[in-house]
PDB file of C-alpha atoms in Angstrom:
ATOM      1  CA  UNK A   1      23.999  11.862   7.949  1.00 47.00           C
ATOM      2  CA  UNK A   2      25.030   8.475   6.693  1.00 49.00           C
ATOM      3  CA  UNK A   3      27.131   7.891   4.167  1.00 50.00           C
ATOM      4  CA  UNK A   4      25.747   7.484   0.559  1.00 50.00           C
ATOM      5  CA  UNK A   5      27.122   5.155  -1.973  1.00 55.00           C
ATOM      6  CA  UNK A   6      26.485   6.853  -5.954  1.00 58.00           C
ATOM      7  CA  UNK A   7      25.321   4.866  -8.396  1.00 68.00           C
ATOM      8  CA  UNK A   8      24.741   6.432 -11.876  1.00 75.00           C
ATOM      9  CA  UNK A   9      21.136   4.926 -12.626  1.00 90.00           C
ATOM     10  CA  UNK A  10      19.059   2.021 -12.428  1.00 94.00           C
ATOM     11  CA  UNK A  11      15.882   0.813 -14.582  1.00 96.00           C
ATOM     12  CA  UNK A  12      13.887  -2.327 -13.821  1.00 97.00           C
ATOM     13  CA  UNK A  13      11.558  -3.563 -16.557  1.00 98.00           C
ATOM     14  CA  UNK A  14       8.154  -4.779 -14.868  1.00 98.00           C
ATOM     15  CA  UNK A  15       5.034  -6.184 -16.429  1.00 98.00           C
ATOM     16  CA  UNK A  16       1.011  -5.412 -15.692  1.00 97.00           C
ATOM     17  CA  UNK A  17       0.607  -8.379 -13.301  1.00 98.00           C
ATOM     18  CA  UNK A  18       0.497  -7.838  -9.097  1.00 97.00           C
ATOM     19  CA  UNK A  19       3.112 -10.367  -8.603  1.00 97.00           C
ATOM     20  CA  UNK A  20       5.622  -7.902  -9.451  1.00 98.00           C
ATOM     21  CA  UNK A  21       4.858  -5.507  -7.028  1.00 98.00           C
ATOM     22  CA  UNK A  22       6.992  -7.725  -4.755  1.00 97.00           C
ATOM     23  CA  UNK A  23      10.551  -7.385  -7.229  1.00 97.00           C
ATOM     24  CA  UNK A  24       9.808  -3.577  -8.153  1.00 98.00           C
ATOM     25  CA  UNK A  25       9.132  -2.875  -3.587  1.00 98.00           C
ATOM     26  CA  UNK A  26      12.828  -5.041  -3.772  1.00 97.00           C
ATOM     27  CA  UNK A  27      14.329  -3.008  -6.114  1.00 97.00           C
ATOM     28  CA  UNK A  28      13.329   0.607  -5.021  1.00 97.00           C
ATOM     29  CA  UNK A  29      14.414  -0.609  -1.113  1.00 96.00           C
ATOM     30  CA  UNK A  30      17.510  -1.710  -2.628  1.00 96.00           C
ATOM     31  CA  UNK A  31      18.726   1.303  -3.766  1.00 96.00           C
ATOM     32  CA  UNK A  32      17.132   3.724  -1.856  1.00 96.00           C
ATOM     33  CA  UNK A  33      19.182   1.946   1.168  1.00 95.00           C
ATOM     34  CA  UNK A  34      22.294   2.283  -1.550  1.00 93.00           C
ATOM     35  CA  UNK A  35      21.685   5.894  -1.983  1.00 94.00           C
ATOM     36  CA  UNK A  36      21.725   6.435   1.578  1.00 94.00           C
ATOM     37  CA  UNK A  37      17.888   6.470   2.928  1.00 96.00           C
ATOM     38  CA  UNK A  38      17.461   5.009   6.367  1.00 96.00           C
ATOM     39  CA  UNK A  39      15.522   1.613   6.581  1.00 95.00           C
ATOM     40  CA  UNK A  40      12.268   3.931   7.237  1.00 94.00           C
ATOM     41  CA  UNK A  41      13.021   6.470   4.616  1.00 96.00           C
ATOM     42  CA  UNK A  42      13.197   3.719   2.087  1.00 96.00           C
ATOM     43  CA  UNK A  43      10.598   1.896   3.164  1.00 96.00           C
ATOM     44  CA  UNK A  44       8.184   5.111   2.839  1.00 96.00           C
ATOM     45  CA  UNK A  45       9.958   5.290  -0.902  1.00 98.00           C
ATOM     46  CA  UNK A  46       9.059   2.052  -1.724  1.00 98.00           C
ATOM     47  CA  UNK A  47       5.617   2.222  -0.294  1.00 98.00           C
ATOM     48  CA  UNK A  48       4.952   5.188  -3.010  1.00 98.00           C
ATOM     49  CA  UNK A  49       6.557   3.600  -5.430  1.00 98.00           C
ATOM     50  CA  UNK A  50       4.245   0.411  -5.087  1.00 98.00           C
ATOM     51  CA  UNK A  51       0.718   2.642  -5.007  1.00 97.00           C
ATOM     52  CA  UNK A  52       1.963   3.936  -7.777  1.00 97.00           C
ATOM     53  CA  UNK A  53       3.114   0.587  -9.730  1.00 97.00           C
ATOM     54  CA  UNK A  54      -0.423  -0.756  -8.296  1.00 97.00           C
ATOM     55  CA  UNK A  55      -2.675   1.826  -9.916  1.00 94.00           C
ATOM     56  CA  UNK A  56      -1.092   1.369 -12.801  1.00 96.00           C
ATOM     57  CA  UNK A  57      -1.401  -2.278 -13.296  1.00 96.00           C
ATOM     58  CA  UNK A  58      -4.769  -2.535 -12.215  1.00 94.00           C
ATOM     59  CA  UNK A  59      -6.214   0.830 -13.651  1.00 92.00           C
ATOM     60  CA  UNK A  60      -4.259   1.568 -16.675  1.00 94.00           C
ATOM     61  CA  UNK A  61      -2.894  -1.538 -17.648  1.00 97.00           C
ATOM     62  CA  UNK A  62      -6.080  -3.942 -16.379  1.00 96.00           C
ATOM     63  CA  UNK A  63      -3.889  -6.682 -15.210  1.00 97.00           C
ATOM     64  CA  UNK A  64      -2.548  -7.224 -18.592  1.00 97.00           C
ATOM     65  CA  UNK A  65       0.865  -9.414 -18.164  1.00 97.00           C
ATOM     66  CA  UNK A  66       2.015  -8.536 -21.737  1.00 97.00           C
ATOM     67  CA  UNK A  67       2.115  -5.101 -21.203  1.00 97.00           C
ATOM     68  CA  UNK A  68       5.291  -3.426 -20.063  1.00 97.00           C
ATOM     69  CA  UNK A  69       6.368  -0.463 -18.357  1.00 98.00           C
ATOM     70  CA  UNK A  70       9.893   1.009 -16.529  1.00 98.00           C
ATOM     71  CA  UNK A  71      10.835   2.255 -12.916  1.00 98.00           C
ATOM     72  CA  UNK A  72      13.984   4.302 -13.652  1.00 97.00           C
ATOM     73  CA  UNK A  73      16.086   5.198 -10.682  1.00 97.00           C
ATOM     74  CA  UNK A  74      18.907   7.473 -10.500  1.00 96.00           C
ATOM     75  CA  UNK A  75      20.307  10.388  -8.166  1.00 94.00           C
ATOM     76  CA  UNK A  76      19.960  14.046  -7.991  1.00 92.00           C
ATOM     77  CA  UNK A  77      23.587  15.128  -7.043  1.00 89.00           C
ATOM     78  CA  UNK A  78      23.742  14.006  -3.573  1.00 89.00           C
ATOM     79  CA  UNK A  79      21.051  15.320  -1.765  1.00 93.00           C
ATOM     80  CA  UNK A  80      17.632  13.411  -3.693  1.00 96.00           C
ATOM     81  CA  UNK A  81      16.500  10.272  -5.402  1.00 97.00           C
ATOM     82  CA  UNK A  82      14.755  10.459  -8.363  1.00 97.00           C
ATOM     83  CA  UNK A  83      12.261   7.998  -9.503  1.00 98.00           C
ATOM     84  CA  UNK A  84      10.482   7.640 -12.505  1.00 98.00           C
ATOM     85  CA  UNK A  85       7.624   5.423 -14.046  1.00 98.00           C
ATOM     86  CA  UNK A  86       7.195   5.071 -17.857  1.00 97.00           C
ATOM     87  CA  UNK A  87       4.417   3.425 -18.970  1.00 97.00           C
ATOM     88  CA  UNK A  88       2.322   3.487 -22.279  1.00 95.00           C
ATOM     89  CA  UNK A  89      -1.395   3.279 -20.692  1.00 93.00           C
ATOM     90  CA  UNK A  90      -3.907   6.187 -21.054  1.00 91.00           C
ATOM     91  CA  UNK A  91      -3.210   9.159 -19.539  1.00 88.00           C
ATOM     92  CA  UNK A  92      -3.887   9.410 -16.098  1.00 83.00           C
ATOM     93  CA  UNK A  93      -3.669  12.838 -13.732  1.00 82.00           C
ATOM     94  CA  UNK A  94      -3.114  12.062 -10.269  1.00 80.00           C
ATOM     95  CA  UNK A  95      -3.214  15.662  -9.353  1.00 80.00           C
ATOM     96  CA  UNK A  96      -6.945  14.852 -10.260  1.00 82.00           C
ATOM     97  CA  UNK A  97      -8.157  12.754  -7.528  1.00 82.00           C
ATOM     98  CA  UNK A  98      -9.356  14.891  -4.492  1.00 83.00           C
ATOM     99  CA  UNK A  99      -7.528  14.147  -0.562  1.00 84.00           C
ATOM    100  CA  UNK A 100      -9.850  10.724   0.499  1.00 87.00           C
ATOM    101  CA  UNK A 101     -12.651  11.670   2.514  1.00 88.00           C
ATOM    102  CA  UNK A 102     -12.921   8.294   5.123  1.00 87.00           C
ATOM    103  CA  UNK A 103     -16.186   8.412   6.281  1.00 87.00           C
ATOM    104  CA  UNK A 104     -17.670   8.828   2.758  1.00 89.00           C
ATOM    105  CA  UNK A 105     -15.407   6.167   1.347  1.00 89.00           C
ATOM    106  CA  UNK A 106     -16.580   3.604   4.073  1.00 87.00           C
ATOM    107  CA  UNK A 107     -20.567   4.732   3.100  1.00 88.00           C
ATOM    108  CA  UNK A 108     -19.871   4.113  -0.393  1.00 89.00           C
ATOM    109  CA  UNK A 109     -17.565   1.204   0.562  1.00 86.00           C
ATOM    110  CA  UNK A 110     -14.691   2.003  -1.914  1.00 88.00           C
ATOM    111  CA  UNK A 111     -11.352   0.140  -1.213  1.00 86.00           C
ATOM    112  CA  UNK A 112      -9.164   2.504  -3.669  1.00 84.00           C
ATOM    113  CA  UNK A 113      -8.268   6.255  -4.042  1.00 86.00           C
ATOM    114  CA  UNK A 114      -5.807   6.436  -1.067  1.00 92.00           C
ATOM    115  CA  UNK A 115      -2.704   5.554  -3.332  1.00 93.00           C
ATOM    116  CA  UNK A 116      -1.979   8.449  -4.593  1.00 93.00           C
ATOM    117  CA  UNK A 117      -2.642  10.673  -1.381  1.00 93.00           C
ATOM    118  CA  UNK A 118      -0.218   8.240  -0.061  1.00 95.00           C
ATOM    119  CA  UNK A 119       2.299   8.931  -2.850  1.00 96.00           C
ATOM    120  CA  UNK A 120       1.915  12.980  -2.385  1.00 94.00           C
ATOM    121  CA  UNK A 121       2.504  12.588   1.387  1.00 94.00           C
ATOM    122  CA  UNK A 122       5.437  10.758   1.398  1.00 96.00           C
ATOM    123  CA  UNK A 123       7.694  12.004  -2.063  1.00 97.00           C
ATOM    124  CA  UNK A 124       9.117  15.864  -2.056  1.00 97.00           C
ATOM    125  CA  UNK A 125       7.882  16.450  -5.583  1.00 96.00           C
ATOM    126  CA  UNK A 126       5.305  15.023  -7.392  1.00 96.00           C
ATOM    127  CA  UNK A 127       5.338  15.476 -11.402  1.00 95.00           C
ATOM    128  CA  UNK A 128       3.253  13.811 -13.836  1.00 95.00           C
ATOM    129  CA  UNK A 129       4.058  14.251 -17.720  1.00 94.00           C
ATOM    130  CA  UNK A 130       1.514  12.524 -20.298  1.00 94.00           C
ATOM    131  CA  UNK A 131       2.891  11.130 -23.252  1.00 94.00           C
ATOM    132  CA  UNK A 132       3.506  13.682 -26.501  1.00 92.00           C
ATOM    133  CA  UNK A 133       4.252  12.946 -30.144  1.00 88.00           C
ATOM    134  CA  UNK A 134       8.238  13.327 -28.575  1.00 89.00           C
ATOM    135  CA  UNK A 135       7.958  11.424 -25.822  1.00 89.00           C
ATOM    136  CA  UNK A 136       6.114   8.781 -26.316  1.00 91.00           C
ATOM    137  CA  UNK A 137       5.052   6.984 -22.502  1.00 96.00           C
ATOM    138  CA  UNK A 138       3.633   8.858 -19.271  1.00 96.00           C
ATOM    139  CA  UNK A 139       6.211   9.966 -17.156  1.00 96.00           C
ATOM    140  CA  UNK A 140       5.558   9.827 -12.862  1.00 96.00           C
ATOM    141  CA  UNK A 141       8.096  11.231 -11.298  1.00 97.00           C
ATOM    142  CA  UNK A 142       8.570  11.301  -7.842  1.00 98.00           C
ATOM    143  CA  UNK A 143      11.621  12.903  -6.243  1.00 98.00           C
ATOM    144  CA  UNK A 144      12.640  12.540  -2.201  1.00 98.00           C
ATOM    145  CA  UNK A 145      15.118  14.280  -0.603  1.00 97.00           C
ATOM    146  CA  UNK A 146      17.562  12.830   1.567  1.00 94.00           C
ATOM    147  CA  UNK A 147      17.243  14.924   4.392  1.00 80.00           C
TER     148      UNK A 147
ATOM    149  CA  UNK B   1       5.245 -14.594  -4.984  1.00 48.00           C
ATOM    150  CA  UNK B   2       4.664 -12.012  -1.936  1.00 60.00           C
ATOM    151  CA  UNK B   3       4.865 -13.932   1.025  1.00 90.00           C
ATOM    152  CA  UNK B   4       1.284 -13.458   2.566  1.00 97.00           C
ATOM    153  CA  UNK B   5      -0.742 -15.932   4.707  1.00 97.00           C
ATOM    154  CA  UNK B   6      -3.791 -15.651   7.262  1.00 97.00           C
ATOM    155  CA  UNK B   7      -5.142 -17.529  10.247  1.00 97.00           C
ATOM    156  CA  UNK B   8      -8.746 -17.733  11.415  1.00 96.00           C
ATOM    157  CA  UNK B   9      -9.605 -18.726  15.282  1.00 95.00           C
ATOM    158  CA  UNK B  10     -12.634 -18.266  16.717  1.00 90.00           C
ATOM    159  CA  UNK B  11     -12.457 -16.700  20.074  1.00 83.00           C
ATOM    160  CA  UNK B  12     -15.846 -16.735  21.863  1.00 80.00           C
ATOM    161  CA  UNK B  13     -18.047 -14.744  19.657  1.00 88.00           C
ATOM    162  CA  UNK B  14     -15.267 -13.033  17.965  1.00 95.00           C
ATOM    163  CA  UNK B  15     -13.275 -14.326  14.980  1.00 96.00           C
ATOM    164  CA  UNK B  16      -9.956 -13.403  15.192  1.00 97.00           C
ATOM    165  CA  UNK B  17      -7.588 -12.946  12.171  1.00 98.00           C
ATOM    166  CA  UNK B  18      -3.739 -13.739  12.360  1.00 98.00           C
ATOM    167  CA  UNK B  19      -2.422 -11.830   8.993  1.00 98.00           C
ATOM    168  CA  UNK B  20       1.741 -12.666   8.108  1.00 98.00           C
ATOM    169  CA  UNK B  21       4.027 -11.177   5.677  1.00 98.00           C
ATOM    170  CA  UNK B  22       3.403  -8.544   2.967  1.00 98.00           C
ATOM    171  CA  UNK B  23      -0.248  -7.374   2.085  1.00 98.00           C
ATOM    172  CA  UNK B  24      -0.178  -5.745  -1.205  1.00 97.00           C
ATOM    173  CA  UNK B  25      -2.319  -5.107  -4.190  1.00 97.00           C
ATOM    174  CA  UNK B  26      -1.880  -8.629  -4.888  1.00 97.00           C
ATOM    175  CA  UNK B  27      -2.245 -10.509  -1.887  1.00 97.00           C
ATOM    176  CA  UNK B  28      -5.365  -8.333  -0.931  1.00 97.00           C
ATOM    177  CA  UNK B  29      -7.980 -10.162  -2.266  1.00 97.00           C
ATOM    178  CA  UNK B  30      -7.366 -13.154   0.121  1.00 97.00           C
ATOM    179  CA  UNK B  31      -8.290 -11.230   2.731  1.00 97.00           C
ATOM    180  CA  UNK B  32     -11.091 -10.112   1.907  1.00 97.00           C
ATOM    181  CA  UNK B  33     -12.517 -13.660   0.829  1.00 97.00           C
ATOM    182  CA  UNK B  34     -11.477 -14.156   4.689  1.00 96.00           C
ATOM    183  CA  UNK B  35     -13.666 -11.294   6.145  1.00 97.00           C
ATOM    184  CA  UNK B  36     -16.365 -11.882   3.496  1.00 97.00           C
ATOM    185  CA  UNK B  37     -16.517 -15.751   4.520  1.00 95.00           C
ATOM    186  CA  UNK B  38     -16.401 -14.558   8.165  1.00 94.00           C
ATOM    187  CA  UNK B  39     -19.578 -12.323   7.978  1.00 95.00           C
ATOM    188  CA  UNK B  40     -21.267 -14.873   5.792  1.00 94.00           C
ATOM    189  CA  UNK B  41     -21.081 -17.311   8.167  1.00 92.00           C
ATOM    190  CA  UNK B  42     -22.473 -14.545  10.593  1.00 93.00           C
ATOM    191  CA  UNK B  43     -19.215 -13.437  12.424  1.00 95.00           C
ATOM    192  CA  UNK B  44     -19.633  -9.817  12.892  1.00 96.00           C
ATOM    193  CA  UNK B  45     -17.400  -9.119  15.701  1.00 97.00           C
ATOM    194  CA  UNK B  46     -13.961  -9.529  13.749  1.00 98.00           C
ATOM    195  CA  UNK B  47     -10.563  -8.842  15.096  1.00 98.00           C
ATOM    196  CA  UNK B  48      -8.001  -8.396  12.983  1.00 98.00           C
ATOM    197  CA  UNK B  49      -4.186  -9.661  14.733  1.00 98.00           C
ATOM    198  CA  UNK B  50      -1.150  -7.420  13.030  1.00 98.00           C
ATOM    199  CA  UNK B  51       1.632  -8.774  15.031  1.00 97.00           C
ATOM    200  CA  UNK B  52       3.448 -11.318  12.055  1.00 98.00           C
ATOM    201  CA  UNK B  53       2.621  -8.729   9.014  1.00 98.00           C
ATOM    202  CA  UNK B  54       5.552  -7.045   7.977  1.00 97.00           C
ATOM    203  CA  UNK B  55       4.029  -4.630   4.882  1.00 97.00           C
ATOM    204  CA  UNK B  56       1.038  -3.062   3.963  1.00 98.00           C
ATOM    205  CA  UNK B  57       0.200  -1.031   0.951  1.00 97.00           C
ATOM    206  CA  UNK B  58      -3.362   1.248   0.749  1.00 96.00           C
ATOM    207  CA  UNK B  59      -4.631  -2.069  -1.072  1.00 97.00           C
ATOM    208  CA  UNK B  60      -4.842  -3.784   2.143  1.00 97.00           C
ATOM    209  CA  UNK B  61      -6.062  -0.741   3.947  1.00 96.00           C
ATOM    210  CA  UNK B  62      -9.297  -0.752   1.061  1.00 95.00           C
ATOM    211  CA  UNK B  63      -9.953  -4.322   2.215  1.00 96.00           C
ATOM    212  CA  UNK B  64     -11.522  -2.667   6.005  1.00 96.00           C
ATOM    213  CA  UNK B  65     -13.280   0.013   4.229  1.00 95.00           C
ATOM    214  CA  UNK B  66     -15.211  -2.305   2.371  1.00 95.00           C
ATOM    215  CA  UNK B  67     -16.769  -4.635   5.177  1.00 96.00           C
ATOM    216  CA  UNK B  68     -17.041  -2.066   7.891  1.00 96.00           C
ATOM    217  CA  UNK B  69     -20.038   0.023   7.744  1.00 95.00           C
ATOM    218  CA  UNK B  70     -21.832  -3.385   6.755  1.00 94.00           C
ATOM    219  CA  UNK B  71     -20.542  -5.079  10.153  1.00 96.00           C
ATOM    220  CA  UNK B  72     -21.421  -1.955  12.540  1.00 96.00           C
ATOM    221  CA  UNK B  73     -24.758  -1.599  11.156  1.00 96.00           C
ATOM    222  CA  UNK B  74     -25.431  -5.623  11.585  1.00 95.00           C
ATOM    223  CA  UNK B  75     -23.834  -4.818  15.846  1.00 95.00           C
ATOM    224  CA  UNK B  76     -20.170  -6.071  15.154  1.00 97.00           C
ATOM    225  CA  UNK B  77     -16.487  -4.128  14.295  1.00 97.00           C
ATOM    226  CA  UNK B  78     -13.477  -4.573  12.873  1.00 98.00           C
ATOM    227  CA  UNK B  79     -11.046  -3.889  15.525  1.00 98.00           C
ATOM    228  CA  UNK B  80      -7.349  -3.947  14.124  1.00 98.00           C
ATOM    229  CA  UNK B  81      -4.516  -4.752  16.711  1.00 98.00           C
ATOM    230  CA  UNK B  82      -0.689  -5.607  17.561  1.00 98.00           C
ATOM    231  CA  UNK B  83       0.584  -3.431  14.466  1.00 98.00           C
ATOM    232  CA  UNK B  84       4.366  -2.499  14.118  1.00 97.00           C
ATOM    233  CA  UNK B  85       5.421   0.827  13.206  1.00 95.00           C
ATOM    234  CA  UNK B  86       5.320   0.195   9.651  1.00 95.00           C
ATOM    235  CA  UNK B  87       2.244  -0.727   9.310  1.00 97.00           C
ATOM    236  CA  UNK B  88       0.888   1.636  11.690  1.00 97.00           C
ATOM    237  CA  UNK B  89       2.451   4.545   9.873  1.00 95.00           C
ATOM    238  CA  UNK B  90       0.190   3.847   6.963  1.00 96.00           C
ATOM    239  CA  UNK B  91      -2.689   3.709   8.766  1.00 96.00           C
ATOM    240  CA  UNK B  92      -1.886   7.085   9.936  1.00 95.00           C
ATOM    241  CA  UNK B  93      -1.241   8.502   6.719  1.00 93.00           C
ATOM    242  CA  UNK B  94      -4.736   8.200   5.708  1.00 92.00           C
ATOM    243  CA  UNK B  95      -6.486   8.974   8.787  1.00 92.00           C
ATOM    244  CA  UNK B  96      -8.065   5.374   9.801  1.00 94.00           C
ATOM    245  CA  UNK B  97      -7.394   6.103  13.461  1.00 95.00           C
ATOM    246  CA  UNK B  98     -10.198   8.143  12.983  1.00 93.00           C
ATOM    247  CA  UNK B  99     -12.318   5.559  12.120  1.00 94.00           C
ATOM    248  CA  UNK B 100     -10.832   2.233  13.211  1.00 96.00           C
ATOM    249  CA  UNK B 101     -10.803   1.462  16.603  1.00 97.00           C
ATOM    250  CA  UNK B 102      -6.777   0.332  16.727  1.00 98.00           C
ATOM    251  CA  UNK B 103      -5.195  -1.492  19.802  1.00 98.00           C
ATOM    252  CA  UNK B 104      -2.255  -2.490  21.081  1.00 97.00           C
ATOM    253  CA  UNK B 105      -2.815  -5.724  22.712  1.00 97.00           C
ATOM    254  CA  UNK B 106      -4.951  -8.584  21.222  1.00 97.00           C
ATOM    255  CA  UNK B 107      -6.254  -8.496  24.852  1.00 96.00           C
ATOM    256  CA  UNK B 108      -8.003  -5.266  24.811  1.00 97.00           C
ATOM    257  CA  UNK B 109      -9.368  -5.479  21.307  1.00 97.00           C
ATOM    258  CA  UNK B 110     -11.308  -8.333  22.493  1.00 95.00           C
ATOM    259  CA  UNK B 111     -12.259  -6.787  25.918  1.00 94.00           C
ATOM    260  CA  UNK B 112     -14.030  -4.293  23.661  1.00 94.00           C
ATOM    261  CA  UNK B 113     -16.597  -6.981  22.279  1.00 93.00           C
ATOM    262  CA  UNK B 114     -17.252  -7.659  25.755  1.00 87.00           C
ATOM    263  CA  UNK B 115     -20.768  -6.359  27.333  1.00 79.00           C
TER     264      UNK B 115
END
């Protein structure tokens, strides 16, 4: 097992435009790799991490630059990273889109809807908590173990 | 700015496209102005060269699904080739193996076109 370095938690602020995808993939690399992930594991992390970033800022957010949301980073004791996207868009289910069926997809031509199989392959645990009166932003949170 | 950039040569009858760096949600759409350009200009036999592209997110993956039905039924293919691990990983994920014809040599992608 190689050895993890603990850091008590990490937030990036990013904005609805596509050109962050590139600092957000940076910053979820970075610290998986600090946490202890193997180059693969966190480049599987950071993969899920930009489909979901992605489908939010061009589905929720509609490219909007003004609008902000937060990828929260921290660990779970030793043994998982926990990740977690805030953002204030409309609620969105991911646990509503059906596996992608390729051969209908190419028919109908459709370039999106394998994001969030993508994200459900790769993380342990998949949660998604709409906003409430007491919390006030969607909540995505993905969790990978290190093992 | 994600580093992305593409190449076009034209290899016989087959285009061939040289794809570098990170294909993402944003850099996406510049390769599918490639393909579509391609197959306006009547280029149905398309090859697709992974060997310099380092990332690839399901937004680059949606770029194929778009053009291919439309290129088999007018003959052609998209044949994708020379992909790391990485990239070929994510292809996996989602199945395209299944419906891509993948390669592992430039070479034998375009030996496919051939009669």
């Amino acid at each position: 097992m190689p050895e993890t370095k603990s850091f008590i938690h990490a937030r990036l602020t990013a904005f609805g435009d596509t050109r962050e995808l590139e600092r957000i993939r940076q910053f979820v690399q970075e610290k998986a790799r600090e946490f202890g992930f193997s180059e693969q594991g966190a480049h599987t992390i950071m993969l899920a991490v930009d489909e979901a970033c992605s489908n939010l800022i061009c589905h929720s957010y509609h490219f909007d630059k003004a609008r902000e949301f937060f990828i929260d980073i921290r660990p779970q004791g030793t043994e998982a990273l926990v990740i977690e996207i805030f953002d204030n868009g409309a609620a969105f289910d991911p646990f509503s889109i059906p596996p992608p069926n390729l051969q209908e997809y190419a028919l109908q031509h459709r370039k999106g809807g394998f994001g969030v199989h993508i994200i459900r392959t790769i993380m342990d645990t998949v949660e998604y908590f709409p906003a409430t009166h007491t919390h006030q932003m969607n909540c995505l949170k993905l969790v990978k173990k290190l093992s | 700015m994600s580093k992305f950039s593409l190449e076009q040569r034209n290899n016989g009858t087959t285009t061939v496209l040289y794809l570098k760096g990170f294909l993402d949600a944003h850099t996406a759409p510049q390769l599918e102005t490639a393909i579509a350009e391609a197959i306006a200009e009547g280029n149905y036999r398309i090859v697709v060269n992974f060997r310099e592209l380092e990332y690839i997110s399901s937004a680059g993956l949606g770029v194929f699904m778009v053009f291919i039905e439309d290129v088999r039924a007018k003959g052609g293919d998209i044949k994708l080739t020379a992909m790391n691990q990485k990239v070929y990983t994510v292809f996996d994920l989602l199945g395209f193996p299944m419906l891509f014809d993948i390669t592992e040599h430039e070479e034998e992608a375009l030996a496919k076109f051939l009669p």
